[in-house]
Structure formats: C-alpha cells, structure tokens
mmCIF file of N, CA and C in Angstrom:
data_model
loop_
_atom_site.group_PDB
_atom_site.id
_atom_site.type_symbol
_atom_site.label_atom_id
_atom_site.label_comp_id
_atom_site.label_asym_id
_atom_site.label_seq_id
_atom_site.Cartn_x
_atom_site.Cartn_y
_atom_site.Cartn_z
ATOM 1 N N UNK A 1 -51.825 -46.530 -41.115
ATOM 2 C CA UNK A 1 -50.937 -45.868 -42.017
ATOM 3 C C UNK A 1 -49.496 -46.143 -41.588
ATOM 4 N N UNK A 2 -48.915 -46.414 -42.523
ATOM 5 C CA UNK A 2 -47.193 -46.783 -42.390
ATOM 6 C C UNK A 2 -46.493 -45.329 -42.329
ATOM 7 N N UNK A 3 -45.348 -45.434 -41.616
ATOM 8 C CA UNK A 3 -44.356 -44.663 -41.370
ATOM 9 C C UNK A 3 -43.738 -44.098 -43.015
ATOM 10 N N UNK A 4 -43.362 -43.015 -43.610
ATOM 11 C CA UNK A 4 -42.983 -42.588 -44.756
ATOM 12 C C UNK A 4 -43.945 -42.875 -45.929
ATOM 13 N N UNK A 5 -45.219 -42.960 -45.659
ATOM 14 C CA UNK A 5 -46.186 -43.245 -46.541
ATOM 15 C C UNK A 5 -46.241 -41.742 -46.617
ATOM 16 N N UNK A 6 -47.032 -41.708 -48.056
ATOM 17 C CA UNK A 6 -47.555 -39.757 -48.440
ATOM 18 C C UNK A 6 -49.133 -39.661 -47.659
ATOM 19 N N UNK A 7 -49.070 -38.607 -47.113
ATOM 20 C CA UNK A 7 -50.650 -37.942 -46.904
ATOM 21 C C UNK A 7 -51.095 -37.115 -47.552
ATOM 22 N N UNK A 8 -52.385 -36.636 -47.117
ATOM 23 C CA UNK A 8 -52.462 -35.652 -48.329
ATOM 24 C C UNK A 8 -52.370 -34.061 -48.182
ATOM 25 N N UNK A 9 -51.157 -34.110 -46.754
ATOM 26 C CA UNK A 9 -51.116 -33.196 -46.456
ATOM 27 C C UNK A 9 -49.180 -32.484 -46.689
ATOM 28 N N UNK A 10 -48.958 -33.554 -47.335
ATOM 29 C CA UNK A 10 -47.121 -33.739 -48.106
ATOM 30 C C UNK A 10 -47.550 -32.800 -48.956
ATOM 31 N N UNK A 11 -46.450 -31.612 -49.552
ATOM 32 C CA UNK A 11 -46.019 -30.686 -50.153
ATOM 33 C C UNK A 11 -45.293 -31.525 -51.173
ATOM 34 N N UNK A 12 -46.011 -31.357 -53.060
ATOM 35 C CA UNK A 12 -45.289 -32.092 -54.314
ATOM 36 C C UNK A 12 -44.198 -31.645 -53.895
ATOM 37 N N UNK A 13 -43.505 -32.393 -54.589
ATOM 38 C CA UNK A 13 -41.899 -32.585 -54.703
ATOM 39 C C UNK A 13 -41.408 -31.248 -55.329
ATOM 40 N N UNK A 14 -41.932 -29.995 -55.894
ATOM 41 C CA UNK A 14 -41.736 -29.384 -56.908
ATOM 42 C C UNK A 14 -41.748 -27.878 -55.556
ATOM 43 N N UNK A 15 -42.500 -28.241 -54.886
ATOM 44 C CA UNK A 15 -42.565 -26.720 -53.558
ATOM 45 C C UNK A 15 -42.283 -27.525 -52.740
ATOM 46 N N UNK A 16 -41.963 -29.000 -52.373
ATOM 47 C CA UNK A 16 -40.825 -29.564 -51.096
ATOM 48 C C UNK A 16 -39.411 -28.773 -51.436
ATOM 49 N N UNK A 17 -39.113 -28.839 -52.736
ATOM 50 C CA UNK A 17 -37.824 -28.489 -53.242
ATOM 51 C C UNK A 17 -37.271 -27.114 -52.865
ATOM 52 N N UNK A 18 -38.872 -26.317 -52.882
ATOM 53 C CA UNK A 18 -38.595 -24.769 -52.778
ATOM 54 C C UNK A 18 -38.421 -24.585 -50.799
ATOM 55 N N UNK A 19 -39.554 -25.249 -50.409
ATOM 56 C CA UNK A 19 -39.504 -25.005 -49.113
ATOM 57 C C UNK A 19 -37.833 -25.319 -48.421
ATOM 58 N N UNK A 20 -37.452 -26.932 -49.188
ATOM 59 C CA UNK A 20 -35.976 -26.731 -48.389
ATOM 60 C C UNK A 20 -35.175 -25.844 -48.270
ATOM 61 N N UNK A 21 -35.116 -25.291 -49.821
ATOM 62 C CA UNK A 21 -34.430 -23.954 -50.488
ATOM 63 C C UNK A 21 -34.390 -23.022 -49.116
ATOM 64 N N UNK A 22 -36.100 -22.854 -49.212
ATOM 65 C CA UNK A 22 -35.530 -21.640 -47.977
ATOM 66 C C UNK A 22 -35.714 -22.036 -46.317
ATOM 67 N N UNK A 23 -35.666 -23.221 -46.251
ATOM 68 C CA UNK A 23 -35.559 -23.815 -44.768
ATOM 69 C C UNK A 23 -33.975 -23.294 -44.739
ATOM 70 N N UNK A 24 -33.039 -23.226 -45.241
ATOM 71 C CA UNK A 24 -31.302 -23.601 -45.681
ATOM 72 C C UNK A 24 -30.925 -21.628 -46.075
ATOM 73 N N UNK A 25 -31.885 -21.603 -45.826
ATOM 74 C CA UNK A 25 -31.334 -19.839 -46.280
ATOM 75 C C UNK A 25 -30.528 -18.740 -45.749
ATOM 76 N N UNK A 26 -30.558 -19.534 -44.181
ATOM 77 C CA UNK A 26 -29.556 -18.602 -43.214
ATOM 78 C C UNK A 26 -28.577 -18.052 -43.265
ATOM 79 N N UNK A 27 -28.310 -16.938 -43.260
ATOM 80 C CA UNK A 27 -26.620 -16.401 -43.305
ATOM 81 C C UNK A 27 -26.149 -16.337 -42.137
ATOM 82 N N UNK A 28 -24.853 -16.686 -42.132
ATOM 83 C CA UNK A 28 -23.913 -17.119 -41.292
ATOM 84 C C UNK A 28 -23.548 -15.829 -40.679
ATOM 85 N N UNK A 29 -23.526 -15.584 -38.964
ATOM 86 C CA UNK A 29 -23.247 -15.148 -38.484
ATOM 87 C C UNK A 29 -21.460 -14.879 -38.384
ATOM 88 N N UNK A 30 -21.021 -13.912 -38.735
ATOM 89 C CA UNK A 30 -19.831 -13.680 -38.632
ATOM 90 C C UNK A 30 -19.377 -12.923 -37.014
ATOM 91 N N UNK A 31 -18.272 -13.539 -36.494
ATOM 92 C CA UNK A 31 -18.604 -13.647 -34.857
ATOM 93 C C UNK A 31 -17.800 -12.378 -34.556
ATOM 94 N N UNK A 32 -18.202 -11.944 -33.432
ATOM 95 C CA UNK A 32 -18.451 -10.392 -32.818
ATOM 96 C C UNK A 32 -16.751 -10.206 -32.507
ATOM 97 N N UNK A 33 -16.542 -9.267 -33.034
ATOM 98 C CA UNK A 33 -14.703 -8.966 -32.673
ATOM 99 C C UNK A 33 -15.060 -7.639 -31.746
ATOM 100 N N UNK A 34 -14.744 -7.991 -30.495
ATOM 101 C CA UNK A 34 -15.032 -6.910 -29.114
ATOM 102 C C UNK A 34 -13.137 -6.520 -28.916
ATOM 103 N N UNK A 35 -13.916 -4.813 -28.897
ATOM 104 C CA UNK A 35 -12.586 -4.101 -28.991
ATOM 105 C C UNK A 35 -12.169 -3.687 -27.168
ATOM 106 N N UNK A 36 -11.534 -4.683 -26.269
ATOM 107 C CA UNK A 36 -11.400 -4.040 -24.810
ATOM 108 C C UNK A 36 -10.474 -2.984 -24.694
ATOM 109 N N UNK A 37 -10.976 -1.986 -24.187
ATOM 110 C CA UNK A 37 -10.009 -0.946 -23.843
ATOM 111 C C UNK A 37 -10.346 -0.335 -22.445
ATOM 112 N N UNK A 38 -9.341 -0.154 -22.083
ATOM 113 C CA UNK A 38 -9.000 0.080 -20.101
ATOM 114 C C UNK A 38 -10.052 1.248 -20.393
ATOM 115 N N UNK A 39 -10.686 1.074 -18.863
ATOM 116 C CA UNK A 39 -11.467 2.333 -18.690
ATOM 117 C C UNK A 39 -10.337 3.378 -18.090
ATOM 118 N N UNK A 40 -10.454 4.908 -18.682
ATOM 119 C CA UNK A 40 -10.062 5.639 -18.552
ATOM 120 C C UNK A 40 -10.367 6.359 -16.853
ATOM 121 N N UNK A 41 -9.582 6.800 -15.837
ATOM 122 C CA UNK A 41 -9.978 6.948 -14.682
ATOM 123 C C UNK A 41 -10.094 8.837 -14.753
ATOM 124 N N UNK A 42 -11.064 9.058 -14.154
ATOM 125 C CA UNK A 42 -10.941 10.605 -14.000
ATOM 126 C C UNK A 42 -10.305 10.839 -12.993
ATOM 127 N N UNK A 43 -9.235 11.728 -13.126
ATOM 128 C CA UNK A 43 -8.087 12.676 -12.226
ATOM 129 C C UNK A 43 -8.860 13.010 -11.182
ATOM 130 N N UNK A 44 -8.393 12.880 -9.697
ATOM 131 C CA UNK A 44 -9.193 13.393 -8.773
ATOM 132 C C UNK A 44 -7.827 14.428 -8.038
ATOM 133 N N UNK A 45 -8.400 15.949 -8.240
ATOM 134 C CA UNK A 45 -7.681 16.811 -7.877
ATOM 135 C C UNK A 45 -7.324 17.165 -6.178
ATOM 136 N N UNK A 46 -8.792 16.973 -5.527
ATOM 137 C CA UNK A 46 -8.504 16.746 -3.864
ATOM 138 C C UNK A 46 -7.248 15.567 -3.853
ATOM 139 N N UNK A 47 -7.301 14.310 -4.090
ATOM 140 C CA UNK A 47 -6.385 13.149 -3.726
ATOM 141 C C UNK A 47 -4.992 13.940 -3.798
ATOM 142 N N UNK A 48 -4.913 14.582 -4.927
ATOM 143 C CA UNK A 48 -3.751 14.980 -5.849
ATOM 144 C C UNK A 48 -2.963 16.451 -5.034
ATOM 145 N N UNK A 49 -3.599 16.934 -4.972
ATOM 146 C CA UNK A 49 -3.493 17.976 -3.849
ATOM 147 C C UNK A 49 -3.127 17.739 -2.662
ATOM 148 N N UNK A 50 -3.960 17.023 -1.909
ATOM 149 C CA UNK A 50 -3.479 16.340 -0.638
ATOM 150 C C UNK A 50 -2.053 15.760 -0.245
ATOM 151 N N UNK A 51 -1.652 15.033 -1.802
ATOM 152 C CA UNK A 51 -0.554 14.190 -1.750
ATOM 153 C C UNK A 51 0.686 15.027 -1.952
ATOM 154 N N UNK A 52 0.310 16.373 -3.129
ATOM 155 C CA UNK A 52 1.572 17.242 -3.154
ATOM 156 C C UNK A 52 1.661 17.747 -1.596
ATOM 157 N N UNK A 53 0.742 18.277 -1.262
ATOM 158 C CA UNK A 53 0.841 19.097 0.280
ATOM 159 C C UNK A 53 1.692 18.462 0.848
ATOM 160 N N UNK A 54 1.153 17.006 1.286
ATOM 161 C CA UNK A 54 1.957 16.268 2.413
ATOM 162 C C UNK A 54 2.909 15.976 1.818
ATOM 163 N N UNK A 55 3.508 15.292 0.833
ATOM 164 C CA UNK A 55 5.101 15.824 0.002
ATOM 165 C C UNK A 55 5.583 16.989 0.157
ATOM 166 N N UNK A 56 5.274 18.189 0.464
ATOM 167 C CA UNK A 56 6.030 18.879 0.268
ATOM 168 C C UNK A 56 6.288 19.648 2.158
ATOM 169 N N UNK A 57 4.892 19.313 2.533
ATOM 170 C CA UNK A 57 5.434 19.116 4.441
ATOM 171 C C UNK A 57 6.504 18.433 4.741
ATOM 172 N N UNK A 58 6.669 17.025 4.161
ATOM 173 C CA UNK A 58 7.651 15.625 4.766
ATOM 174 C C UNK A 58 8.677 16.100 4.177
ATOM 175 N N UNK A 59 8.564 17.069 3.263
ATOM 176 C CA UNK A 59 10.256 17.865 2.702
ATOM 177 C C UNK A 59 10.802 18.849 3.464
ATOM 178 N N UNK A 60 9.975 19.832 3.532
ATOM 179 C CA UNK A 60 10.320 21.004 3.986
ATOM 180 C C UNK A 60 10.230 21.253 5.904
ATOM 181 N N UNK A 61 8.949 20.917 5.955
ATOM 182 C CA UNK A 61 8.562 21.251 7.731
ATOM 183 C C UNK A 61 8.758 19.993 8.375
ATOM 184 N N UNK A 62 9.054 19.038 8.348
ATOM 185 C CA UNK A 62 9.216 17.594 9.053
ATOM 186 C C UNK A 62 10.161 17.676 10.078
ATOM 187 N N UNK A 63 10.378 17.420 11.317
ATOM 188 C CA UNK A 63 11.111 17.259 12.438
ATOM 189 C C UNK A 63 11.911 16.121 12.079
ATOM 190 N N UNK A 64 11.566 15.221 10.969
ATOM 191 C CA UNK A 64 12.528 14.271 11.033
ATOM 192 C C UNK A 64 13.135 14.370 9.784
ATOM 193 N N UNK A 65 14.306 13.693 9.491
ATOM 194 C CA UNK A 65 15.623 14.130 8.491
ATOM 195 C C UNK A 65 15.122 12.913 7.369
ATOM 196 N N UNK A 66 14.272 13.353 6.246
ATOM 197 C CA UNK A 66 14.057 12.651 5.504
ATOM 198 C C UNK A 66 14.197 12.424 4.176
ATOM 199 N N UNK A 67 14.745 10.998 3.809
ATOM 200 C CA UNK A 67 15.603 10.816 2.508
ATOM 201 C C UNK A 67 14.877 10.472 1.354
ATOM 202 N N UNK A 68 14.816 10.673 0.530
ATOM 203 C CA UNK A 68 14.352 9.686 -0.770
ATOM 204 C C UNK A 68 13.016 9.898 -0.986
ATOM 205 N N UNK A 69 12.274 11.150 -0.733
ATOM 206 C CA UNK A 69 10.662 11.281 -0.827
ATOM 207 C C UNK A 69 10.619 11.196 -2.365
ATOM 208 N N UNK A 70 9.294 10.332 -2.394
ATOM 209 C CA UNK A 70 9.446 10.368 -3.996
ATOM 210 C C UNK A 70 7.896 10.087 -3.651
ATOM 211 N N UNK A 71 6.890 10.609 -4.954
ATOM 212 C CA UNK A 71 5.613 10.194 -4.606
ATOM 213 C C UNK A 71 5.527 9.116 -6.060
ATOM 214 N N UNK A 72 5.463 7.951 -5.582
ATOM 215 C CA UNK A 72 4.957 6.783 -6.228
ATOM 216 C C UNK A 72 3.561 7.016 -7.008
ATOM 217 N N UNK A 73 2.214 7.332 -6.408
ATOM 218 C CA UNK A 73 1.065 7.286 -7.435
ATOM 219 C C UNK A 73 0.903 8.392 -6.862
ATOM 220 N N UNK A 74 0.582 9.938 -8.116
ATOM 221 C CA UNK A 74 0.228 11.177 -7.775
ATOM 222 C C UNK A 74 -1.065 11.575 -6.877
ATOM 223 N N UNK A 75 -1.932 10.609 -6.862
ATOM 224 C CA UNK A 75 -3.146 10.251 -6.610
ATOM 225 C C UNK A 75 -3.438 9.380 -4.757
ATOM 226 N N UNK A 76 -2.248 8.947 -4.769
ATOM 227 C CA UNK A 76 -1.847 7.859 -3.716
ATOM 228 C C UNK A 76 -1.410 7.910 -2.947
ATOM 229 N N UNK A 77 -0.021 7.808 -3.279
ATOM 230 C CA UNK A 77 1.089 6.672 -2.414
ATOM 231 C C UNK A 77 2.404 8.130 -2.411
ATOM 232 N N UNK A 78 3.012 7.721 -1.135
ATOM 233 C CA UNK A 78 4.489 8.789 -0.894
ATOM 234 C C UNK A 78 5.470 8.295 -0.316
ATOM 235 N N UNK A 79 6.765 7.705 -0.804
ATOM 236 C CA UNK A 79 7.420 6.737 -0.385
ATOM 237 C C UNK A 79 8.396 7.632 0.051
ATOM 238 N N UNK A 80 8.897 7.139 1.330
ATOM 239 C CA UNK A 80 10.404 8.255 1.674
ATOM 240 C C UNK A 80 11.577 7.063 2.500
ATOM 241 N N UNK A 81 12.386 7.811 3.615
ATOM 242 C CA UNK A 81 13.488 7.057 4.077
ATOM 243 C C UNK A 81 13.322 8.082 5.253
ATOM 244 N N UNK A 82 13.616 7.268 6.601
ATOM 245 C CA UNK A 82 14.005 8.155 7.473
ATOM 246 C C UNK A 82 15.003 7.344 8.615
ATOM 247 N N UNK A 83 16.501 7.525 8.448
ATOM 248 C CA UNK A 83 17.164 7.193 9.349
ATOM 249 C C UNK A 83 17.334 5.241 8.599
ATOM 250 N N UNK A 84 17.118 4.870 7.688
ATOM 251 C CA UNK A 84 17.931 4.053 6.872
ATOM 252 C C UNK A 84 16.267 2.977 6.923
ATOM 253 N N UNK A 85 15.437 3.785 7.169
ATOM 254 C CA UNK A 85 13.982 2.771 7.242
ATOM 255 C C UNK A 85 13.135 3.265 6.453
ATOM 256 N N UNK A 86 12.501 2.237 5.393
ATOM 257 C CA UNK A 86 11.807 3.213 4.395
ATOM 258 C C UNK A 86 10.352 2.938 5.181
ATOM 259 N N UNK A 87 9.597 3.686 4.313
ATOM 260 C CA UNK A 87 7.940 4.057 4.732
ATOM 261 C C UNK A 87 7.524 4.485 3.147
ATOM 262 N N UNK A 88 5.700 4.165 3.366
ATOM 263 C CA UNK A 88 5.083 4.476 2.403
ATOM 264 C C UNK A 88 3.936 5.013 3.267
ATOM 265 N N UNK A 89 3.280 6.642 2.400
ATOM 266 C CA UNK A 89 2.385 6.745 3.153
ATOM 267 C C UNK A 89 1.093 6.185 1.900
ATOM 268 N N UNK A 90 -0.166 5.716 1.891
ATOM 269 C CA UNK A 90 -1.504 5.503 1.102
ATOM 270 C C UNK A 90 -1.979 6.379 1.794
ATOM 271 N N UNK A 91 -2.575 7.157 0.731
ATOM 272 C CA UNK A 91 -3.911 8.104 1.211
ATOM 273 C C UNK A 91 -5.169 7.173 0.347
ATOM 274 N N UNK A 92 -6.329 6.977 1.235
ATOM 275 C CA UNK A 92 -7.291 5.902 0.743
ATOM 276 C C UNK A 92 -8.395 7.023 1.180
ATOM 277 N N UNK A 93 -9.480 7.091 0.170
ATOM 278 C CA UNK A 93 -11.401 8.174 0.166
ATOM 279 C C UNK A 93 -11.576 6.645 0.594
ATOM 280 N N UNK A 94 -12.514 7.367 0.824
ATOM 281 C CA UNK A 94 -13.944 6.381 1.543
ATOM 282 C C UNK A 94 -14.879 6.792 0.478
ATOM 283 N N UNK A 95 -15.423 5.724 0.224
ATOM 284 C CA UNK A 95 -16.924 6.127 -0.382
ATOM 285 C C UNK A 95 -18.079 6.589 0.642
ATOM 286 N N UNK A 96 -18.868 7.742 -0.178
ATOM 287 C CA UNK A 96 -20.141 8.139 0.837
ATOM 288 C C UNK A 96 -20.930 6.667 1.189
ATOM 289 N N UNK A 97 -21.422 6.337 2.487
ATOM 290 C CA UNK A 97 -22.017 5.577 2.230
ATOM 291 C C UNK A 97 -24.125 5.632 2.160
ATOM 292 N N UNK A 98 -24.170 4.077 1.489
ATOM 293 C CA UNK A 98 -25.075 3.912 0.904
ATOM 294 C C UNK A 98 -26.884 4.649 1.453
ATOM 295 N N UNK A 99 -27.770 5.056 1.195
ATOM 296 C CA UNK A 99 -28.847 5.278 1.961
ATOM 297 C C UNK A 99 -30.024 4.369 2.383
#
C-alpha cells in the first residue's frame, strides 16, 4: 500500500470536514493578569515596646549627654549622637528554634 492511498478505515470527506471543525475548536486562553501586592507585616508590640523603653532610657536616664535620638524603624532601629559620634542601636528576635 502507497503512502496517501485511502483505507477503509479514512473518515468520507463529509465527517473529515466535521472532525477538523472540531479538532480547531479551542478557545484561546486569555493570559493570567496577577495582581502583586506587598505582604502586609503584623505589628509586633513586644519589639515596639522595647524600642520606646530604650528611647526613652537613652533620653531621660543615660549617663551620657545624648543628641539627636530619633527612632528610625518603630519596630527596630534607634539612631542617636553622643559627643559628635553617631550610633544606631538594631534590636533583632530570634526565631524559636526548629524541633
């Protein structure tokens, strides 16, 4: 048997026609529009606490004469001056660790 010869297992021309029909039927995927938005962080009130406290020690009770306290991240960081030298303090949690 030759190559493009009919068998008798070829579909008439009349349901070839239909089968292409719905070989071709696909609808087109219209492509995914992803909306990123920052994850929101939950307030941690110990950090926050901690950081006013010691702000308000390095103001008030400190032995040393200190300029420019400003707390950078409420959560964080406490930047000051003492004697024309700046400093930052980081307060950093530890994670519990793993079991």
């Amino acid at each position: 048997m030759e190559a493009g010869e009919k068998t008798q297992y070829d579909l008439s021309p009349d349901k070839a026609k239909i089968a292409q029909k719905f070989a071709h039927a696909g609808t087109r995927k219209t492509p995914t529009a992803y909306k990123f938005t920052p994850r929101q962080r939950k307030p941690n009130a110990t950090k926050g606490g901690i950081i006013a406290e010691l702000a308000d020690f390095l103001e008030k009770n400190s032995q040393f004469s200190i300029v420019d306290l400003a707390i950078t991240n409420k959560e964080r960081q406490i930047a000051f001056s003492i004697g024309g030298d700046s400093f930052e303090l980081t307060l950093v949690q530890k994670r519990k660790p793993k079991k």
